[in-house]
Amino acid sequence: MRISELSRRSGVPTATIKFYLSEGLLPPGRATSATQAEYGEQHVRRLRLIRALIGVRKLSVSATRQLLAAVAEHQGDLHQTLGLVLGARPLTGDQAAVEEQPSADVQELVTTLGWQVSPRSPARRATAESLEALQALAPDITWQSLVPYAQLAEATAALDLDGLEQTDNPLERAERAILLTVLLEPVLLALRRLAQENESAKRYGG
Amino acid sequence: MRISELSRRSGVPTATIKFYLSEGLLPPGRATSATQAEYGEQHVRRLRLIRALIGVRKLSVSATRQLLAAVAEHQGDLHQTLGLVLGARPLTGDQAAVEEQPSADVQELVTTLGWQVSPRSPARRATAESLEALQALAPDITWQSLVPYAQLAEATAALDLDGLEQTDNPLERAERAILLTVLLEPVLLALRRLAQENESAKRYGG
């Protein structure tokens, strides 16, 4: 297909596609003349993934380039691919993440749950930091308080992964993983507020 | 107790307490001389609630004043109090919320779940808006896709309300409701990312 068709199929403007080509995010098409090239289905899928990384995960162009290279390196390994696009796995050479001291509280939580989580996972730091912020105002909350919440998160994550298995293509699955995780977060928080109102009405309502 | 003791007990600086007194957020203490006053336990609890409303829920001073007046009006009605402090119930005279058109998708979801949620609840709008944002990029997601997530949110809300029942005092419970809802949100999102990594390792890991 021509670049105009690629733009229509991916929903990305032609000027933006040209920018991604010049930045090396998108591999060049097959040249058919001095000024024209032919693009394939892989370009459509890769463009959608780029749009999700930049538009939804809010990565910079250079972080996106680095991430796409890492995804290409682990092609076929779905666990690695999902870890990379979701930010669960630090990019090679990410020294800040590599040198980090793991949180003892989060380690106890992960061990208690029997979860398989990389010691370098950025989600560990996110859990430790958000737990600390909570404890500053509610000191009686400990990692133990989180165990029942984590078990519900486990059930939620199974739903998430079920949603990904509706497609076979690794690039499409990576794109969908970003949409279903990042864009689902505000939906889940809103559902929780609705559910709290319902639970409060059930317990204390007249 | 003197204002200095009130400051120590509540963790709020004396200058800030004086500002809240002058703004009418905190009722005056019992005057013991021309320049001194005596404060009680109710002042400690109310200060903690103010700190949670301003510092955690990020309300303005005037919105906090309005909210505290509404809480005082519904004293003893825990469902109303929780609804007010969590933002599940619009303040009286909030025309934007009152005139709003309810979302049909969210209504279908709420009906399917059998939830008791006020037709004016701001959480309905939050759910509708975040679902729309998701659908713009993943059009196959519907309110039906959210049902299993909502059922897990229901279980999470039961844990939330259990956490509130550890105290009897209505002002303390209101303060704790804010801490356990707003400050727990980033913890739950981080736990979800950890759980996704575990689920991915279980399904696709080597």
GROMACS .gro file of N, CA and C in nm, chain B residues 30-175:
model
  438
  236ARG      N    1  -1.305   2.727   7.339
  236ARG     CA    2  -1.370   2.795   7.451
  236ARG      C    3  -1.269   2.897   7.505
  237ALA      N    4  -1.306   3.028   7.497
  237ALA     CA    5  -1.211   3.134   7.536
  237ALA      C    6  -1.182   3.126   7.687
  238THR      N    7  -1.053   3.126   7.724
  238THR     CA    8  -1.016   3.121   7.866
  238THR      C    9  -0.955   3.254   7.909
  239SER      N   10  -0.918   3.338   7.813
  239SER     CA   11  -0.872   3.475   7.841
  239SER      C   12  -0.887   3.551   7.711
  240ALA      N   13  -0.844   3.677   7.709
  240ALA     CA   14  -0.860   3.757   7.588
  240ALA      C   15  -0.779   3.701   7.473
  241THR      N   16  -0.670   3.629   7.501
  241THR     CA   17  -0.582   3.580   7.394
  241THR      C   18  -0.570   3.428   7.389
  242GLN      N   19  -0.634   3.356   7.484
  242GLN     CA   20  -0.618   3.211   7.482
  242GLN      C   21  -0.752   3.138   7.476
  243ALA      N   22  -0.747   3.017   7.419
  243ALA     CA   23  -0.869   2.936   7.412
  243ALA      C   24  -0.832   2.792   7.437
  244GLU      N   25  -0.934   2.717   7.473
  244GLU     CA   26  -0.920   2.576   7.508
  244GLU      C   27  -0.986   2.493   7.396
  245TYR      N   28  -0.916   2.392   7.347
  245TYR     CA   29  -0.969   2.308   7.239
  245TYR      C   30  -0.990   2.164   7.287
  246GLY      N   31  -1.081   2.092   7.219
  246GLY     CA   32  -1.113   1.955   7.262
  246GLY      C   33  -1.083   1.850   7.156
  247GLU      N   34  -1.121   1.727   7.187
  247GLU     CA   35  -1.097   1.614   7.096
  247GLU      C   36  -1.164   1.634   6.961
  248GLN      N   37  -1.284   1.698   6.962
  248GLN     CA   38  -1.354   1.721   6.836
  248GLN      C   39  -1.269   1.808   6.741
  249HIS      N   40  -1.192   1.902   6.803
  249HIS     CA   41  -1.105   1.985   6.719
  249HIS      C   42  -0.994   1.902   6.653
  250VAL      N   43  -0.940   1.807   6.729
  250VAL     CA   44  -0.834   1.721   6.674
  250VAL      C   45  -0.888   1.643   6.554
  251ARG      N   46  -1.006   1.584   6.573
  251ARG     CA   47  -1.064   1.500   6.466
  251ARG      C   48  -1.100   1.584   6.344
  252ARG      N   49  -1.156   1.703   6.373
  252ARG     CA   50  -1.197   1.787   6.262
  252ARG      C   51  -1.076   1.837   6.184
  253LEU      N   52  -0.968   1.867   6.256
  253LEU     CA   53  -0.845   1.911   6.188
  253LEU      C   54  -0.789   1.801   6.099
  254ARG      N   55  -0.794   1.677   6.146
  254ARG     CA   56  -0.744   1.566   6.064
  254ARG      C   57  -0.828   1.551   5.938
  255LEU      N   58  -0.959   1.568   5.955
  255LEU     CA   59  -1.048   1.558   5.839
  255LEU      C   60  -1.018   1.671   5.739
  256ILE      N   61  -1.000   1.793   5.792
  256ILE     CA   62  -0.967   1.907   5.704
  256ILE      C   63  -0.837   1.880   5.629
  257ARG      N   64  -0.738   1.827   5.701
  257ARG     CA   65  -0.610   1.797   5.638
  257ARG      C   66  -0.628   1.694   5.525
  258ALA      N   67  -0.713   1.595   5.549
  258ALA     CA   68  -0.737   1.494   5.446
  258ALA      C   69  -0.810   1.554   5.325
  259LEU      N   70  -0.908   1.642   5.352
  259LEU     CA   71  -0.985   1.702   5.243
  259LEU      C   72  -0.898   1.794   5.158
  260ILE      N   73  -0.815   1.876   5.225
  260ILE     CA   74  -0.732   1.972   5.151
  260ILE      C   75  -0.606   1.906   5.097
  261GLY      N   76  -0.540   1.826   5.182
  261GLY     CA   77  -0.410   1.771   5.144
  261GLY      C   78  -0.420   1.648   5.055
  262VAL      N   79  -0.522   1.565   5.076
  262VAL     CA   80  -0.531   1.439   5.001
  262VAL      C   81  -0.635   1.449   4.890
  263ARG      N   82  -0.755   1.500   4.924
  263ARG     CA   83  -0.856   1.513   4.817
  263ARG      C   84  -0.836   1.640   4.735
  264LYS      N   85  -0.740   1.726   4.778
  264LYS     CA   86  -0.702   1.847   4.702
  264LYS      C   87  -0.820   1.943   4.682
  265LEU      N   88  -0.906   1.954   4.782
  265LEU     CA   89  -1.015   2.051   4.775
  265LEU      C   90  -0.962   2.190   4.810
  266SER      N   91  -1.030   2.293   4.759
  266SER     CA   92  -0.996   2.431   4.797
  266SER      C   93  -1.052   2.457   4.936
  267VAL      N   94  -1.009   2.568   4.998
  267VAL     CA   95  -1.058   2.605   5.131
  267VAL      C   96  -1.209   2.626   5.127
  268SER      N   97  -1.259   2.690   5.021
  268SER     CA   98  -1.403   2.719   5.019
  268SER      C   99  -1.484   2.591   4.993
  269ALA      N  100  -1.432   2.500   4.909
  269ALA     CA  101  -1.502   2.372   4.888
  269ALA      C  102  -1.502   2.291   5.017
  270THR      N  103  -1.392   2.300   5.092
  270THR     CA  104  -1.383   2.227   5.220
  270THR      C  105  -1.486   2.282   5.319
  271ARG      N  106  -1.499   2.416   5.323
  271ARG     CA  107  -1.596   2.478   5.414
  271ARG      C  108  -1.737   2.429   5.381
  272GLN      N  109  -1.770   2.429   5.251
  272GLN     CA  110  -1.901   2.386   5.203
  272GLN      C  111  -1.926   2.239   5.239
  273LEU      N  112  -1.823   2.158   5.220
  273LEU     CA  113  -1.836   2.014   5.246
  273LEU      C  114  -1.855   1.988   5.395
  274LEU      N  115  -1.779   2.059   5.480
  274LEU     CA  116  -1.792   2.038   5.625
  274LEU      C  117  -1.931   2.078   5.673
  275ALA      N  118  -1.987   2.185   5.612
  275ALA     CA  119  -2.123   2.226   5.648
  275ALA      C  120  -2.223   2.116   5.611
  276ALA      N  121  -2.203   2.055   5.492
  276ALA     CA  122  -2.294   1.949   5.448
  276ALA      C  123  -2.280   1.826   5.538
  277VAL      N  124  -2.156   1.794   5.579
  277VAL     CA  125  -2.133   1.681   5.668
  277VAL      C  126  -2.204   1.705   5.801
  278ALA      N  127  -2.195   1.830   5.855
  278ALA     CA  128  -2.260   1.863   5.982
  278ALA      C  129  -2.411   1.847   5.971
  279GLU      N  130  -2.465   1.884   5.853
  279GLU     CA  131  -2.609   1.874   5.829
  279GLU      C  132  -2.658   1.729   5.834
  280HIS      N  133  -2.574   1.637   5.786
  280HIS     CA  134  -2.614   1.496   5.779
  280HIS      C  135  -2.553   1.415   5.893
  281GLN      N  136  -2.512   1.484   6.001
  281GLN     CA  137  -2.447   1.416   6.114
  281GLN      C  138  -2.523   1.290   6.154
  282GLY      N  139  -2.451   1.181   6.168
  282GLY     CA  140  -2.513   1.057   6.213
  282GLY      C  141  -2.556   0.967   6.098
  283ASP      N  142  -2.568   1.024   5.976
  283ASP     CA  143  -2.605   0.942   5.861
  283ASP      C  144  -2.475   0.905   5.787
  284LEU      N  145  -2.423   0.786   5.817
  284LEU     CA  146  -2.290   0.749   5.768
  284LEU      C  147  -2.285   0.738   5.616
  285HIS      N  148  -2.392   0.687   5.555
  285HIS     CA  149  -2.393   0.672   5.410
  285HIS      C  150  -2.381   0.809   5.342
  286GLN      N  151  -2.457   0.909   5.395
  286GLN     CA  152  -2.449   1.045   5.341
  286GLN      C  153  -2.309   1.103   5.362
  287THR      N  154  -2.255   1.083   5.484
  287THR     CA  155  -2.123   1.140   5.515
  287THR      C  156  -2.016   1.083   5.422
  288LEU      N  157  -2.015   0.952   5.406
  288LEU     CA  158  -1.914   0.890   5.318
  288LEU      C  159  -1.933   0.939   5.175
  289GLY      N  160  -2.058   0.944   5.129
  289GLY     CA  161  -2.086   0.993   4.995
  289GLY      C  162  -2.032   1.134   4.973
  290LEU      N  163  -2.050   1.218   5.073
  290LEU     CA  164  -2.005   1.357   5.063
  290LEU      C  165  -1.852   1.366   5.060
  291VAL      N  166  -1.785   1.303   5.157
  291VAL     CA  167  -1.640   1.321   5.164
  291VAL      C  168  -1.568   1.252   5.048
  292LEU      N  169  -1.628   1.145   4.993
  292LEU     CA  170  -1.563   1.075   4.882
  292LEU      C  171  -1.599   1.137   4.748
  293GLY      N  172  -1.689   1.236   4.749
  293GLY     CA  173  -1.728   1.299   4.622
  293GLY      C  174  -1.827   1.215   4.546
  294ALA      N  175  -1.886   1.113   4.610
  294ALA     CA  176  -1.985   1.028   4.542
  294ALA      C  177  -2.119   1.099   4.537
  295ARG      N  178  -2.135   1.202   4.619
  295ARG     CA  179  -2.261   1.273   4.627
  295ARG      C  180  -2.231   1.421   4.601
  296PRO      N  181  -2.297   1.484   4.504
  296PRO     CA  182  -2.268   1.626   4.479
  296PRO      C  183  -2.318   1.712   4.594
  297LEU      N  184  -2.248   1.824   4.620
  297LEU     CA  185  -2.293   1.917   4.723
  297LEU      C  186  -2.423   1.982   4.679
  298THR      N  187  -2.507   2.020   4.776
  298THR     CA  188  -2.633   2.087   4.744
  298THR      C  189  -2.601   2.210   4.660
  299GLY      N  190  -2.681   2.230   4.554
  299GLY     CA  191  -2.662   2.349   4.472
  299GLY      C  192  -2.556   2.331   4.364
  300ASP      N  193  -2.503   2.211   4.352
  300ASP     CA  194  -2.405   2.184   4.247
  300ASP      C  195  -2.483   2.159   4.118
  301GLN      N  196  -2.515   2.268   4.046
  301GLN     CA  197  -2.606   2.259   3.931
  301GLN      C  198  -2.552   2.171   3.820
  302ALA      N  199  -2.420   2.181   3.796
  302ALA     CA  200  -2.360   2.103   3.688
  302ALA      C  201  -2.392   1.955   3.707
  303ALA      N  202  -2.376   1.907   3.830
  303ALA     CA  203  -2.400   1.765   3.857
  303ALA      C  204  -2.550   1.733   3.850
  304VAL      N  205  -2.632   1.825   3.899
  304VAL     CA  206  -2.775   1.798   3.906
  304VAL      C  207  -2.836   1.788   3.766
  305GLU      N  208  -2.791   1.877   3.677
  305GLU     CA  209  -2.853   1.883   3.544
  305GLU      C  210  -2.798   1.780   3.446
  306GLU      N  211  -2.697   1.707   3.489
  306GLU     CA  212  -2.630   1.618   3.395
  306GLU      C  213  -2.720   1.508   3.341
  307GLN      N  214  -2.695   1.474   3.213
  307GLN     CA  215  -2.765   1.364   3.148
  307GLN      C  216  -2.696   1.234   3.189
  308PRO      N  217  -2.771   1.139   3.247
  308PRO     CA  218  -2.702   1.016   3.287
  308PRO      C  219  -2.660   0.933   3.166
  309SER      N  220  -2.547   0.862   3.177
  309SER     CA  221  -2.498   0.779   3.067
  309SER      C  222  -2.578   0.649   3.060
  310ALA      N  223  -2.627   0.616   2.939
  310ALA     CA  224  -2.708   0.495   2.922
  310ALA      C  225  -2.624   0.370   2.947
  311ASP      N  226  -2.497   0.372   2.897
  311ASP     CA  227  -2.408   0.257   2.917
  311ASP      C  228  -2.388   0.229   3.066
  312VAL      N  229  -2.361   0.335   3.142
  312VAL     CA  230  -2.333   0.316   3.284
  312VAL      C  231  -2.461   0.270   3.355
  313GLN      N  232  -2.576   0.320   3.310
  313GLN     CA  233  -2.702   0.277   3.369
  313GLN      C  234  -2.725   0.127   3.346
  314GLU      N  235  -2.695   0.080   3.224
  314GLU     CA  236  -2.709  -0.063   3.195
  314GLU      C  237  -2.616  -0.146   3.283
  315LEU      N  238  -2.494  -0.097   3.298
  315LEU     CA  239  -2.395  -0.166   3.382
  315LEU      C  240  -2.445  -0.175   3.526
  316VAL      N  241  -2.491  -0.061   3.580
  316VAL     CA  242  -2.536  -0.055   3.719
  316VAL      C  243  -2.658  -0.146   3.739
  317THR      N  244  -2.750  -0.146   3.642
  317THR     CA  245  -2.869  -0.230   3.650
  317THR      C  246  -2.832  -0.378   3.648
  318THR      N  247  -2.742  -0.414   3.555
  318THR     CA  248  -2.697  -0.553   3.544
  318THR      C  249  -2.635  -0.602   3.675
  319LEU      N  250  -2.559  -0.513   3.738
  319LEU     CA  251  -2.491  -0.552   3.863
  319LEU      C  252  -2.584  -0.547   3.983
  320GLY      N  253  -2.699  -0.479   3.966
  320GLY     CA  254  -2.789  -0.462   4.079
  320GLY      C  255  -2.736  -0.365   4.183
  321TRP      N  256  -2.655  -0.269   4.140
  321TRP     CA  257  -2.595  -0.174   4.234
  321TRP      C  258  -2.692  -0.063   4.271
  322GLN      N  259  -2.684  -0.015   4.395
  322GLN     CA  260  -2.759   0.102   4.439
  322GLN      C  261  -2.665   0.223   4.430
  323VAL      N  262  -2.679   0.300   4.323
  323VAL     CA  263  -2.595   0.418   4.303
  323VAL      C  264  -2.685   0.534   4.267
  324SER      N  265  -2.666   0.648   4.334
  324SER     CA  266  -2.747   0.766   4.308
  324SER      C  267  -2.739   0.806   4.161
  325PRO      N  268  -2.853   0.845   4.100
  325PRO     CA  269  -2.848   0.888   3.959
  325PRO      C  270  -2.759   1.010   3.939
  326ARG      N  271  -2.731   1.084   4.048
  326ARG     CA  272  -2.649   1.206   4.038
  326ARG      C  273  -2.504   1.183   4.079
  327SER      N  274  -2.466   1.059   4.102
  327SER     CA  275  -2.330   1.033   4.150
  327SER      C  276  -2.224   1.075   4.047
  328PRO      N  277  -2.126   1.160   4.088
  328PRO     CA  278  -2.019   1.196   3.994
  328PRO      C  279  -1.938   1.075   3.946
  329ALA      N  280  -1.942   0.964   4.019
  329ALA     CA  281  -1.867   0.845   3.974
  329ALA      C  282  -1.927   0.788   3.846
  330ARG      N  283  -2.056   0.814   3.822
  330ARG     CA  284  -2.116   0.772   3.694
  330ARG      C  285  -2.049   0.843   3.577
  331ARG      N  286  -2.035   0.975   3.593
  331ARG     CA  287  -1.972   1.052   3.485
  331ARG      C  288  -1.827   1.007   3.464
  332ALA      N  289  -1.756   0.985   3.576
  332ALA     CA  290  -1.616   0.941   3.566
  332ALA      C  291  -1.609   0.807   3.492
  333THR      N  292  -1.701   0.717   3.521
  333THR     CA  293  -1.701   0.587   3.452
  333THR      C  294  -1.732   0.606   3.303
  334ALA      N  295  -1.835   0.688   3.274
  334ALA     CA  296  -1.874   0.709   3.134
  334ALA      C  297  -1.759   0.772   3.055
  335GLU      N  298  -1.694   0.874   3.113
  335GLU     CA  299  -1.587   0.944   3.041
  335GLU      C  300  -1.466   0.856   3.017
  336SER      N  301  -1.428   0.777   3.119
  336SER     CA  302  -1.309   0.694   3.102
  336SER      C  303  -1.337   0.578   3.007
  337LEU      N  304  -1.462   0.529   3.006
  337LEU     CA  305  -1.499   0.424   2.910
  337LEU      C  306  -1.496   0.478   2.767
  338GLU      N  307  -1.546   0.600   2.749
  338GLU     CA  308  -1.542   0.662   2.616
  338GLU      C  309  -1.399   0.678   2.564
  339ALA      N  310  -1.308   0.722   2.653
  339ALA     CA  311  -1.167   0.741   2.613
  339ALA      C  312  -1.107   0.607   2.569
  340LEU      N  313  -1.142   0.501   2.640
  340LEU     CA  314  -1.092   0.368   2.605
  340LEU      C  315  -1.149   0.323   2.471
  341GLN      N  316  -1.280   0.346   2.452
  341GLN     CA  317  -1.346   0.302   2.329
  341GLN      C  318  -1.295   0.374   2.205
  342ALA      N  319  -1.245   0.497   2.222
  342ALA     CA  320  -1.193   0.572   2.107
  342ALA      C  321  -1.078   0.495   2.042
  343LEU      N  322  -1.000   0.421   2.122
  343LEU     CA  323  -0.888   0.345   2.066
  343LEU      C  324  -0.915   0.194   2.059
  344ALA      N  325  -1.011   0.145   2.136
  344ALA     CA  326  -1.044   0.002   2.134
  344ALA      C  327  -1.196  -0.010   2.126
  345PRO      N  328  -1.251   0.011   2.003
  345PRO     CA  329  -1.397   0.023   1.987
  345PRO      C  330  -1.475  -0.102   2.026
  346ASP      N  331  -1.408  -0.217   2.035
  346ASP     CA  332  -1.481  -0.340   2.067
  346ASP      C  333  -1.510  -0.352   2.217
  347ILE      N  334  -1.453  -0.263   2.299
  347ILE     CA  335  -1.480  -0.266   2.443
  347ILE      C  336  -1.616  -0.201   2.470
  348THR      N  337  -1.704  -0.272   2.539
  348THR     CA  338  -1.836  -0.217   2.570
  348THR      C  339  -1.858  -0.221   2.721
  349TRP      N  340  -1.975  -0.173   2.765
  349TRP     CA  341  -2.003  -0.181   2.909
  349TRP      C  342  -2.008  -0.326   2.955
  350GLN      N  343  -2.045  -0.419   2.864
  350GLN     CA  344  -2.048  -0.560   2.901
  350GLN      C  345  -1.907  -0.611   2.939
  351SER      N  346  -1.804  -0.558   2.867
  351SER     CA  347  -1.667  -0.600   2.898
  351SER      C  348  -1.630  -0.565   3.042
  352LEU      N  349  -1.699  -0.464   3.096
  352LEU     CA  350  -1.662  -0.416   3.230
  352LEU      C  351  -1.726  -0.496   3.342
  353VAL      N  352  -1.826  -0.579   3.309
  353VAL     CA  353  -1.900  -0.650   3.416
  353VAL      C  354  -1.806  -0.731   3.508
  354PRO      N  355  -1.718  -0.819   3.452
  354PRO     CA  356  -1.632  -0.894   3.545
  354PRO      C  357  -1.538  -0.803   3.626
  355TYR      N  358  -1.492  -0.693   3.565
  355TYR     CA  359  -1.408  -0.598   3.640
  355TYR      C  360  -1.489  -0.533   3.753
  356ALA      N  361  -1.615  -0.501   3.723
  356ALA     CA  362  -1.700  -0.436   3.823
  356ALA      C  363  -1.727  -0.531   3.940
  357GLN      N  364  -1.738  -0.661   3.909
  357GLN     CA  365  -1.761  -0.757   4.018
  357GLN      C  366  -1.639  -0.765   4.110
  358LEU      N  367  -1.520  -0.753   4.053
  358LEU     CA  368  -1.401  -0.749   4.137
  358LEU      C  369  -1.394  -0.617   4.214
  359ALA      N  370  -1.440  -0.508   4.153
  359ALA     CA  371  -1.444  -0.379   4.223
  359ALA      C  372  -1.538  -0.387   4.343
  360GLU      N  373  -1.645  -0.465   4.329
  360GLU     CA  374  -1.741  -0.485   4.437
  360GLU      C  375  -1.671  -0.553   4.556
  361ALA      N  376  -1.591  -0.654   4.528
  361ALA     CA  377  -1.518  -0.723   4.635
  361ALA      C  378  -1.416  -0.628   4.700
  362THR      N  379  -1.353  -0.543   4.617
  362THR     CA  380  -1.257  -0.447   4.670
  362THR      C  381  -1.326  -0.346   4.760
  363ALA      N  382  -1.445  -0.300   4.719
  363ALA     CA  383  -1.519  -0.201   4.799
  363ALA      C  384  -1.559  -0.259   4.934
  364ALA      N  385  -1.587  -0.389   4.938
  364ALA     CA  386  -1.621  -0.453   5.066
  364ALA      C  387  -1.499  -0.447   5.160
  365LEU      N  388  -1.381  -0.471   5.105
  365LEU     CA  389  -1.257  -0.458   5.186
  365LEU      C  390  -1.242  -0.314   5.237
  366ASP      N  391  -1.270  -0.217   5.149
  366ASP     CA  392  -1.257  -0.076   5.187
  366ASP      C  393  -1.347  -0.044   5.306
  367LEU      N  394  -1.473  -0.086   5.297
  367LEU     CA  395  -1.568  -0.053   5.403
  367LEU      C  396  -1.535  -0.128   5.532
  368ASP      N  397  -1.484  -0.251   5.520
  368ASP     CA  398  -1.438  -0.323   5.640
  368ASP      C  399  -1.332  -0.240   5.713
  369GLY      N  400  -1.243  -0.179   5.636
  369GLY     CA  401  -1.134  -0.099   5.694
  369GLY      C  402  -1.185   0.021   5.771
  370LEU      N  403  -1.303   0.072   5.733
  370LEU     CA  404  -1.359   0.190   5.800
  370LEU      C  405  -1.427   0.154   5.931
  371GLU      N  406  -1.467   0.029   5.943
  371GLU     CA  407  -1.547  -0.007   6.060
  371GLU      C  408  -1.462  -0.030   6.183
  372GLN      N  409  -1.333  -0.001   6.172
  372GLN     CA  410  -1.246  -0.015   6.289
  372GLN      C  411  -1.254   0.107   6.381
  373THR      N  412  -1.328   0.210   6.341
  373THR     CA  413  -1.346   0.325   6.429
  373THR      C  414  -1.494   0.362   6.433
  374ASP      N  415  -1.537   0.419   6.546
  374ASP     CA  416  -1.678   0.453   6.567
  374ASP      C  417  -1.708   0.598   6.539
  375ASN      N  418  -1.608   0.683   6.564
  375ASN     CA  419  -1.632   0.826   6.552
  375ASN      C  420  -1.655   0.867   6.407
  376PRO      N  421  -1.768   0.937   6.378
  376PRO     CA  422  -1.801   0.970   6.239
  376PRO      C  423  -1.695   1.057   6.170
  377LEU      N  424  -1.635   1.153   6.244
  377LEU     CA  425  -1.534   1.238   6.180
  377LEU      C  426  -1.408   1.156   6.147
  378GLU      N  427  -1.370   1.067   6.238
  378GLU     CA  428  -1.254   0.981   6.213
  378GLU      C  429  -1.280   0.889   6.095
  379ARG      N  430  -1.403   0.839   6.089
  379ARG     CA  431  -1.436   0.748   5.981
  379ARG      C  432  -1.432   0.821   5.846
  380ALA      N  433  -1.479   0.946   5.847
  380ALA     CA  434  -1.475   1.027   5.724
  380ALA      C  435  -1.331   1.051   5.681
  381GLU      N  436  -1.245   1.082   5.779
  381GLU     CA  437  -1.103   1.106   5.747
  381GLU      C  438  -1.042   0.979   5.688
   0.00000   0.00000   0.00000
